[in-house]
Coordinates of C-alpha atoms and ligand atoms in Angstrom, one line a residue:
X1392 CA 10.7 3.3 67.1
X1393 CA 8.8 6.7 67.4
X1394 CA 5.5 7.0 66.6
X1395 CA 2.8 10.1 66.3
X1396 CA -0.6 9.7 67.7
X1397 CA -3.5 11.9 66.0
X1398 CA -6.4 12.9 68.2
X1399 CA -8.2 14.3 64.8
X1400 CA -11.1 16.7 64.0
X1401 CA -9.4 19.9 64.8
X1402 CA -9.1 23.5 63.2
X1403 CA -5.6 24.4 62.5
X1404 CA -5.1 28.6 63.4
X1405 CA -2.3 30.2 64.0
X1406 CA 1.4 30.6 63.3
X1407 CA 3.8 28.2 61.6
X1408 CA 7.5 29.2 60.7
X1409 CA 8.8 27.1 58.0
X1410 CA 12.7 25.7 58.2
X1411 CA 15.5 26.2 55.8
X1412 CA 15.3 23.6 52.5
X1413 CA 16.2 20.0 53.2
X1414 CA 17.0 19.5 49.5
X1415 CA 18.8 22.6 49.2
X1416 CA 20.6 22.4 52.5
X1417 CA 22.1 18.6 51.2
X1418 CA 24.4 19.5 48.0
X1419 CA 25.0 22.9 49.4
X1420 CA 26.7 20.9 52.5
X1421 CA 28.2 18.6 49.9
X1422 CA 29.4 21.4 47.4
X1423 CA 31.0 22.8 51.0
X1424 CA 33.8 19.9 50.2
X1425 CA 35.2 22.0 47.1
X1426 CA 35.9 24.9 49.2
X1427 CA 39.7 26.2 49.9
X1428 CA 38.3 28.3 52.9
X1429 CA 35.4 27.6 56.3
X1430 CA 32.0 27.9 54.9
X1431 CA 29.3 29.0 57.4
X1432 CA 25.6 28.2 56.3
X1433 CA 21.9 29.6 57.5
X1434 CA 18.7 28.5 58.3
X1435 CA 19.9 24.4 58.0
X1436 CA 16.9 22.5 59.2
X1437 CA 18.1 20.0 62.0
X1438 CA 16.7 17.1 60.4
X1439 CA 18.2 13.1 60.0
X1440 CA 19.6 13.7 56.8
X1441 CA 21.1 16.7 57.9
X1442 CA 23.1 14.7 60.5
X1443 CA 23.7 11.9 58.1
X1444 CA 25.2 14.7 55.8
X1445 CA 27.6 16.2 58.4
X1446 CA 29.0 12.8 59.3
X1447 CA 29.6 12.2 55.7
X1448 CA 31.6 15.3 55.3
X1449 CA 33.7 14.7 58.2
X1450 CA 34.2 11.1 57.7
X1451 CA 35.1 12.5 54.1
X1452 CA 37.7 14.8 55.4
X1453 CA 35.9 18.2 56.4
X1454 CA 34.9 18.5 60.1
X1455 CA 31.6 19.5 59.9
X1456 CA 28.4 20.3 62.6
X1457 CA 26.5 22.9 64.2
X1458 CA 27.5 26.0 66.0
X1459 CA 23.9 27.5 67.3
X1460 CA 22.0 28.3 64.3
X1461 CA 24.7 27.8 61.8
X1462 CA 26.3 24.9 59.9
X1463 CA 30.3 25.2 60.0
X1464 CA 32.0 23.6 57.1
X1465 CA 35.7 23.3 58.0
X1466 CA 38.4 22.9 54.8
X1467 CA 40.0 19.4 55.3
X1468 CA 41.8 17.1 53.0
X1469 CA 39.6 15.0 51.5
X1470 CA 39.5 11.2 51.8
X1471 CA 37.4 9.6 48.7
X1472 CA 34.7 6.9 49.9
X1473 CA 31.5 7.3 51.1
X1474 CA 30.7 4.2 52.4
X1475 CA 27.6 2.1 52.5
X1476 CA 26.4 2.6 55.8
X1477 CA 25.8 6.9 54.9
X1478 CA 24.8 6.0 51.7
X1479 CA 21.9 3.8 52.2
X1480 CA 20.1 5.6 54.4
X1481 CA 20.4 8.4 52.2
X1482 CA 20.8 8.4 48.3
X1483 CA 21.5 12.3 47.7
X1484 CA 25.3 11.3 49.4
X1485 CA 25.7 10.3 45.6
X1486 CA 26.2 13.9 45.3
X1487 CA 29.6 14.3 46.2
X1488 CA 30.6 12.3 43.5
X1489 CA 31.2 15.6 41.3
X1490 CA 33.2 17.5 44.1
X1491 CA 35.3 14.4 44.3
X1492 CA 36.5 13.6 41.3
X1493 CA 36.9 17.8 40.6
X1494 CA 38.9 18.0 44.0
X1495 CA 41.3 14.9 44.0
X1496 CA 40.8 12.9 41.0
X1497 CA 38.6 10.2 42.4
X1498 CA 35.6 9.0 44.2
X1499 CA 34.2 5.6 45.9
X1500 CA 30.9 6.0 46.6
X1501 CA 28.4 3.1 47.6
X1502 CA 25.8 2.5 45.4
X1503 CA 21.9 3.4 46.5
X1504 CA 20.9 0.5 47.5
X1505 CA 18.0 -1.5 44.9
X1506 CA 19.8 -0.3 41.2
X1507 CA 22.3 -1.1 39.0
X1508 CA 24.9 0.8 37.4
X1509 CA 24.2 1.8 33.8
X1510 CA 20.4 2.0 35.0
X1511 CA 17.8 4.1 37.4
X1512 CA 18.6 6.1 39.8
X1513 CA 22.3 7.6 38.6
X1514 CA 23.1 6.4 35.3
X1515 CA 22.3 10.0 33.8
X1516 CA 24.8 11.4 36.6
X1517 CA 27.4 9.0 35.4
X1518 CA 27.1 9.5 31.9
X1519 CA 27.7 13.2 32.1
X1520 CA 30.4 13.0 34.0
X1521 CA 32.4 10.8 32.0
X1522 CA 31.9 13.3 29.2
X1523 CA 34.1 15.3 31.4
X1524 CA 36.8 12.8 31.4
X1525 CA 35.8 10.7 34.2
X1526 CA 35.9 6.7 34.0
X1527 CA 33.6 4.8 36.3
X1528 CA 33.5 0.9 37.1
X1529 CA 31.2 -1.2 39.7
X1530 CA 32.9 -3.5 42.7
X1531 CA 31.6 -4.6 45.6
X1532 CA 28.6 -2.6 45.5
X1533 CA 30.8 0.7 45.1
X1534 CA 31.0 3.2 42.1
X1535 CA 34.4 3.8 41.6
X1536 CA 35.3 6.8 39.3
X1537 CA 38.4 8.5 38.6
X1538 CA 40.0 11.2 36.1
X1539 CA 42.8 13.1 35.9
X1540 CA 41.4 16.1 35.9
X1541 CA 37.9 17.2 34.6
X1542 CA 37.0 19.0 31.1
X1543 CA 34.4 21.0 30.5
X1544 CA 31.4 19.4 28.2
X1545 CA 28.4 20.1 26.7
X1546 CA 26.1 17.8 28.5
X1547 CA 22.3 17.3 27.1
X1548 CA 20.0 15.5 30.0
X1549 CA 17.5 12.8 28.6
X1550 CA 15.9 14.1 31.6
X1551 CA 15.9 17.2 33.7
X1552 CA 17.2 15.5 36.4
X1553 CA 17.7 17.1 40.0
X1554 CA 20.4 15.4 41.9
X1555 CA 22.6 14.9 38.0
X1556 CA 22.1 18.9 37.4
X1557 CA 23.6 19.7 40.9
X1558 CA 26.1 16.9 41.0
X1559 CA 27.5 18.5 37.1
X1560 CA 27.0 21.9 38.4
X1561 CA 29.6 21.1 41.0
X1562 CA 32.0 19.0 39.0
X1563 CA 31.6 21.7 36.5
X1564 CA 33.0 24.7 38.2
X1565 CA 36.5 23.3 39.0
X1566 CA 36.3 21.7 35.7
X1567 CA 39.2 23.2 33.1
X1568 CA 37.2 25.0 30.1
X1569 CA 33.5 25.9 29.6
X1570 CA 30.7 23.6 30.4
X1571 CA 27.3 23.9 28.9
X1572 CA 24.2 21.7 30.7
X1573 CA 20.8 21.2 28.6
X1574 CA 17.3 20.3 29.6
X1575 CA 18.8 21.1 33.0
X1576 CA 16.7 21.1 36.1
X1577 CA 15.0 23.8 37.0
X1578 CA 13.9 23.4 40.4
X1579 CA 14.8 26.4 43.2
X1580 CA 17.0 24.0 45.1
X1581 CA 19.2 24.0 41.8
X1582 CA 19.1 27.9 41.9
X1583 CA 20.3 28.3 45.3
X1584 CA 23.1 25.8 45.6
X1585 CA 24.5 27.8 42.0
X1586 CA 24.0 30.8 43.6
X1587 CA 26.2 29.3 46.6
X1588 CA 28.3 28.5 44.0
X1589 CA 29.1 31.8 42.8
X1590 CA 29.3 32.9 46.4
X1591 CA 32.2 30.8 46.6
X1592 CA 33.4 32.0 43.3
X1593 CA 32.1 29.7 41.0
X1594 CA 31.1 31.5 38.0
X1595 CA 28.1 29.7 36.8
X1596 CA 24.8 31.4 34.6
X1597 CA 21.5 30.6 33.3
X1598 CA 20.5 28.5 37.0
X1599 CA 16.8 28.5 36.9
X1600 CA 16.7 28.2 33.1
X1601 CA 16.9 24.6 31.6
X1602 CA 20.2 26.3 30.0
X1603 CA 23.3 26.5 32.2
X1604 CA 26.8 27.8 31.3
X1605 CA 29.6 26.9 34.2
X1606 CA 32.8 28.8 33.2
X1607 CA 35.5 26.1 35.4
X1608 CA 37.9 27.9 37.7
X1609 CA 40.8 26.5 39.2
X1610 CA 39.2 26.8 43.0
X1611 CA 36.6 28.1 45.3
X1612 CA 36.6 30.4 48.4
X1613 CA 35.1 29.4 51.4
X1614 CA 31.6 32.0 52.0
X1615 CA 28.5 32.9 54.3
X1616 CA 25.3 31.7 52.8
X1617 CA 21.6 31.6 54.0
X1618 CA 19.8 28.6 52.6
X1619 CA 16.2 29.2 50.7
X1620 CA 13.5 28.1 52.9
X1621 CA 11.7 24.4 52.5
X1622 CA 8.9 24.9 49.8
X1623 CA 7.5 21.2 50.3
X1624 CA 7.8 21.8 54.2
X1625 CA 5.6 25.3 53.5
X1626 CA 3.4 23.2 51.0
X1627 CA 2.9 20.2 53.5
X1628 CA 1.6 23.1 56.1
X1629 CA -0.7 25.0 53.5
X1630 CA -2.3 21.5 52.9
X1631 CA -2.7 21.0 57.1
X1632 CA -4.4 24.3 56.5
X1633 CA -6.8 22.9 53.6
X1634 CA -7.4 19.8 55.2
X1635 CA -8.6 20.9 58.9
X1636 CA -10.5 24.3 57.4
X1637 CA -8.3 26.2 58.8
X1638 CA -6.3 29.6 59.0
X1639 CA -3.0 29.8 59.3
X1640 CA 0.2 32.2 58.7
X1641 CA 3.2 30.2 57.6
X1642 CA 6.1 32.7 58.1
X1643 CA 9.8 32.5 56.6
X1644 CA 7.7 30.8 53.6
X1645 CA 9.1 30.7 50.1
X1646 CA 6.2 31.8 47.7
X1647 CA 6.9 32.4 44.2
X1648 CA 8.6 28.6 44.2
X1649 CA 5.2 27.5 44.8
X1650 CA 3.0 29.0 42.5
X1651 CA 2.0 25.3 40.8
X1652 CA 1.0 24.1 44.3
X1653 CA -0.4 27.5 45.6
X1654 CA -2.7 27.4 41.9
X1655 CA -4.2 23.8 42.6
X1656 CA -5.1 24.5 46.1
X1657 CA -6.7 27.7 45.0
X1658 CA -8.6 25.7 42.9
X1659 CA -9.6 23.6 45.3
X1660 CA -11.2 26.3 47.0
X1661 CA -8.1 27.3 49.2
X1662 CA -7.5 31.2 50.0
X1663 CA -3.8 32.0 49.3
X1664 CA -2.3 35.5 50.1
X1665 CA 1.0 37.0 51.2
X1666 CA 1.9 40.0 52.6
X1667 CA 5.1 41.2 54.5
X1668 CA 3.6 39.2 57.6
X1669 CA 3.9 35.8 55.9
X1670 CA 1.3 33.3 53.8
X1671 CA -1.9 32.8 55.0
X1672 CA -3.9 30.3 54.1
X1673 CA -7.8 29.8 55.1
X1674 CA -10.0 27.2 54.0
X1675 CA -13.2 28.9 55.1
X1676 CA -15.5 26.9 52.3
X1677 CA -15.9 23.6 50.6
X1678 CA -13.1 22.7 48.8
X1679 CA -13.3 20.6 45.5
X1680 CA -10.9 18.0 44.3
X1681 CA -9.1 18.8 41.1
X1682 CA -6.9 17.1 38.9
X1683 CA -2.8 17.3 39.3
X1684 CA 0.1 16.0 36.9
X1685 CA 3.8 15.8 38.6
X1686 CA 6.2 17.6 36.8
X1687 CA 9.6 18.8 36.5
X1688 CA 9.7 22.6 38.5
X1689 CA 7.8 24.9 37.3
X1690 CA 5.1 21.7 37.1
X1691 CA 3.3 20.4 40.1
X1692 CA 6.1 18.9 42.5
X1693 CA 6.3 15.3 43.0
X1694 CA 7.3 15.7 46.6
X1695 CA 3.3 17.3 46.8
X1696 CA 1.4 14.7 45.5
X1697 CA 1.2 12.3 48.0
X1698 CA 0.0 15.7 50.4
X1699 CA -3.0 17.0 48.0
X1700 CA -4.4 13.3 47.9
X1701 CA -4.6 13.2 51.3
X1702 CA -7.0 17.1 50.9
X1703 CA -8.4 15.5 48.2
X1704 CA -10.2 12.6 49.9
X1705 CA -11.8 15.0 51.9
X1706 CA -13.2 17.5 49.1
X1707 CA -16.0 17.0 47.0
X1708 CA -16.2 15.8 43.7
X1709 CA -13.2 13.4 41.7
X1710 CA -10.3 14.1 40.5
X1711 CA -7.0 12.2 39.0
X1712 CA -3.6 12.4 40.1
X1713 CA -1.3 11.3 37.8
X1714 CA 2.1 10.2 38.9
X1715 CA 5.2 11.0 36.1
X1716 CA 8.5 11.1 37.4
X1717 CA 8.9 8.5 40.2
X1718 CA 7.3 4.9 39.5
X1719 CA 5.3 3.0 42.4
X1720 CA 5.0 6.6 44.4
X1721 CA 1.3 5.6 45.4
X1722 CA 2.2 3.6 48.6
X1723 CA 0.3 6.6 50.6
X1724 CA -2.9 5.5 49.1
X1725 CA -3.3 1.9 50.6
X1726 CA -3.1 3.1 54.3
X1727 CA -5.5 6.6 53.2
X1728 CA -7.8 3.5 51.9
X1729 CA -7.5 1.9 55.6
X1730 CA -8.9 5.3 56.4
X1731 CA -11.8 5.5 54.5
X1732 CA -10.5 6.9 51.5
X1733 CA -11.9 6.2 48.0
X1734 CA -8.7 5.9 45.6
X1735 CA -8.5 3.8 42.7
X1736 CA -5.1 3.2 41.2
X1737 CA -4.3 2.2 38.1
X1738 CA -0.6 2.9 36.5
X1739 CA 0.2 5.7 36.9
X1740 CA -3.1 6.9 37.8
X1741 CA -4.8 7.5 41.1
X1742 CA -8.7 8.5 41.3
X1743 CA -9.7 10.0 44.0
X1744 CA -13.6 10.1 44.9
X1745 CA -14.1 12.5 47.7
X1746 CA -16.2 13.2 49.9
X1747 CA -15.1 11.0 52.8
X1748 CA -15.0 11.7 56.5
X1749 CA -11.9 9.8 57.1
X1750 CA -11.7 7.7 60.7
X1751 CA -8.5 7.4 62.8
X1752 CA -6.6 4.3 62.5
X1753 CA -3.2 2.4 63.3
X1754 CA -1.2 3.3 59.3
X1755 CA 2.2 2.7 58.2
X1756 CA 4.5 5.3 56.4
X1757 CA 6.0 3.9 54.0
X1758 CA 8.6 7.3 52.7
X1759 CA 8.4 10.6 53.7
X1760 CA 6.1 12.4 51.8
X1761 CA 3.5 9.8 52.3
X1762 CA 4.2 9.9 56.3
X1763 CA 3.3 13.4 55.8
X1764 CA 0.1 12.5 53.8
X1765 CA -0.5 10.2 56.7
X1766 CA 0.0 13.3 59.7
X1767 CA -3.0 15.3 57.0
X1768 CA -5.4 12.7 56.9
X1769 CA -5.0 12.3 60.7
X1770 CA -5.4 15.5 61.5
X1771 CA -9.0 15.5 59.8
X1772 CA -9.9 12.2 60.9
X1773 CA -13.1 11.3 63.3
X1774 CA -10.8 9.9 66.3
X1775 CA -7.4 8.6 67.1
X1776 CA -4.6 8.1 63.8
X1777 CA -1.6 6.1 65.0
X1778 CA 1.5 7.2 62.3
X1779 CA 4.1 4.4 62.7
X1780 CA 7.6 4.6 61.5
X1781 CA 7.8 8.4 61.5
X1782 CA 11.7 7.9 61.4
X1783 CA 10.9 8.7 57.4
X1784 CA 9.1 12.0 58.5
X1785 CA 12.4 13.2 61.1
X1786 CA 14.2 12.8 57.7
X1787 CA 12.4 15.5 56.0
X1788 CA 10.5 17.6 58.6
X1789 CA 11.4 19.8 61.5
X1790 CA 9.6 19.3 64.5
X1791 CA 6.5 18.5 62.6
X1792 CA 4.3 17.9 66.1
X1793 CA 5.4 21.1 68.0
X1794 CA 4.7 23.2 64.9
X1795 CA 1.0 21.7 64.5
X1796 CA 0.5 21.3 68.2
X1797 CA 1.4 25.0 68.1
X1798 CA -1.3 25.4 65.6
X1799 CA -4.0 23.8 67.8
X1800 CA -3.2 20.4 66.4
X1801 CA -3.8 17.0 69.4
X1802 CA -0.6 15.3 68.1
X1803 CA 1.9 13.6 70.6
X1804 CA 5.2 11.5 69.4
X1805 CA 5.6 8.5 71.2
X1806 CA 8.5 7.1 72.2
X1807 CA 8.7 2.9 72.0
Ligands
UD1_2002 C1 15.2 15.1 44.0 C2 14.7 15.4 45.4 C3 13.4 14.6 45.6 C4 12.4 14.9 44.5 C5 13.0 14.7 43.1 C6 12.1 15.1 41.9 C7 16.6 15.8 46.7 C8 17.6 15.4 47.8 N1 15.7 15.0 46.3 O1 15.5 13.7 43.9 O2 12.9 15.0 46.9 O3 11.3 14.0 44.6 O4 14.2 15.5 43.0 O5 11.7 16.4 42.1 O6 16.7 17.0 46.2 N2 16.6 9.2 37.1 C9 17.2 8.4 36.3 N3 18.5 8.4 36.2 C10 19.3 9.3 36.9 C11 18.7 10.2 37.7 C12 17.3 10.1 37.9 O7 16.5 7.6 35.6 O8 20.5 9.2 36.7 C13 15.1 9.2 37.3 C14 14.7 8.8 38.8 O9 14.7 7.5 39.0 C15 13.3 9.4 38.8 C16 13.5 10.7 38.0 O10 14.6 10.5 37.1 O11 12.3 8.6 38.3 C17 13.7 12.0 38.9 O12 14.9 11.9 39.5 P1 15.7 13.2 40.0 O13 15.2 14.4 39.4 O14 17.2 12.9 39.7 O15 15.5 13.2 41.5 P2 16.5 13.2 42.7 O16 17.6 14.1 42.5 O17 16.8 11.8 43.1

């Protein structure tokens, strides 16, 4: 198992290009499936899940993989299961549930490992589908839905849900009739796989607005597209930029998606500006800790919160984070703590006392984002970090030690 070792204390200057959008790039592959012709996709970060996703398509029926830069999508016949091995190593391969049952009628798809059906984490994707007419049971640890054909519904999310918006946006534009999805997600990611949608010939309206209308058509052409760029990728490197006092350009950066994250760092004290050469980002004075609530897009993301803690330790003053859409998402803090970090949890509730200087030592990642919380604190550290298990952070980031190292980072992966 890989590890990264941290040699902290340095300023981070210089240039970082940021990769194509892991969480756009995923049901964009899997909406691929619906298509009658070869879809050819851009700026796909090479990342685990990545792979994991191209096997999944061509164990599924479409040969699938990368030719240079691009992603090649091949039309196939489609087989229905996605078995347990994908699945659990990755829960968004619950997303081809919708192109599925809209291509041939039915779908057997492991479920994520630690839930139950009828509860957390898909029960919202399953109940809106079987308003259009599909029927779902549970055996042998599989979700097994069929229909025979798929209407189009008016669907209102309990919550805005991410993966259940793109997997009814999908179903919904081979569906037969009009579909109409409320309290819909609003997140960029969703925008860009409609907009790969339409591409393809989907006709699909309101993306980007908690409102979206999906007129069904009876199929979808194969297309070119260029995936939007990763904004929590961008966001991870403007907080390596806080963190270490630095200056840096991150280029190929998505910047109006991040206006929630970009706000609280310049509250923090963080100097934010884009031109046509990219973002830069300087941290040239003190920074402050602030407070932060995780929202639904256009709120503070989730996948940032374990990141700004990791700034926040080393700010002055307090500050709460408060944690609303994933329970038990603190796991980060213990290992900051081993650190020298001054968090307090409680619920839902971190408090963050700052102020530290944070010392090197052996931590455990325990998810992605909190690997990445992990790499921060290292890089500001007094001596050596040791980031174990960085198999979660190869999910989710693209070369994440040649980009800092690029930066003027003393990082080195270590093979075991
Ligand atoms: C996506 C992102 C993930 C991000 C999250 C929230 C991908 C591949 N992943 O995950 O990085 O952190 O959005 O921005 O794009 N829930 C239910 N029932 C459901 C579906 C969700 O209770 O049927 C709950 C979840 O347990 C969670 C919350 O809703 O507490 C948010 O989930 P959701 O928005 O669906 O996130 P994902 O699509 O899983």
């Amino acid at each position: 198992m890989d590890k990264l070792v941290i040699e902290g204390g340095t300023r981070l200057e210089g240039e970082i290009r940021i990769s194509g959008s892991k969480n756009a790039s995923l049901p964009i592959l899997i909406a691929s499936l619906m298509s009658e012709g070869n879809v050819i996709l851009e700026n796909v970060p090479r990342l685990r899940d990545i792979k994991t996703t191209i096997e999944l398509l061509t164990l599924l029926g479409c040969e699938s993989g990368f030719s240079g830069e691009e992603v090649l999508v091949s039309k196939g016949s489609l087989l229905p299961e996605a078995p347990y091995e994908l699945v659990r190593t990755m829960r968004a391969s619950v997303l081809c549930l919708g192109p599925l049952l809209a291509k041939i009628g039915k779908a057997k798809v492991a479920l994520p490992g630690g839930c139950a059906i009828g509860s957390r984490p898909v029960d919202l994707h399953l109940r809106a589908l079987e308003q259009m007419g599909a029927v779902f049971k549970l055996e042998s640890g599989y979700i097994l839905g069929s229909c025979n054909g798929l209407k189009g519904a008016h669907i209102i999310f309990d919550f805005p849900t991410v993966g259940g918006t793109e997997n009814l946006l999908m179903a919904a534009s081979l569906a037969n009739g009009e579909s109409m999805l409320e309290n819909a997600a609003r997140e960029p990611e969703i925008v860009d796989l409609a907009e790969f949608l339409n591409s393809c010939g989907a006709r699909i309206s309101g993306h980007g607005t908690s409102v979206i209308r999906i007129s069904g058509v009876s199929s979808l052409e194969g297309c070119r597209y260029r995936v939007m760029s990763d904004r929590i990728e961008a966001g991870t490197y403007m907080a390596a930029g806080a963190i270490t006092r630095g200056d840096l350009v991150l280029t190929n950066c998505p910047f109006h998606e991040l206006e929630a994250v970009i706000s609280k760092f310049r509250e923090m004290g963080v100097k934010i500006s884009s031109d046509a050469g990219g973002v830069r980002v300087k941290a040239d004075q003190d920074l402050s800790c602030v407070d932060v609530v995780t929202l639904p897009y256009p709120g503070f993301p989730t996948d940032m919160q374990a990141q700004i803690m990791a700034v926040m330790c080393v700010a002055r003053g307090s500050g709460i984070i408060r944690e609303t859409i994933f329970e038990n998402r603190f796991m980060h803090a213990q290992e900051l703590i081993r650190m020298g970090a001054r968090i307090k949890l409680s619920g839902q509730n971190a408090v963050v006392r700052g102020g530290v200087l944070l010392t090197g030592a052996p931590v455990m990642a325990s998810d992605l984002r909190a690997s990445a919380s992990l790499v921060l604190a290292g890089l500001a550290a007094r001596g050596k970090t040791e980031v174990q298990r960085i198999y979660h952070l190869d999910r989710g980031y693209e070369n994440m030690e040649k980009k800092l190292s690029a930066a003027g980072a003393r990082i080195t992966r270590i093979s075991e």
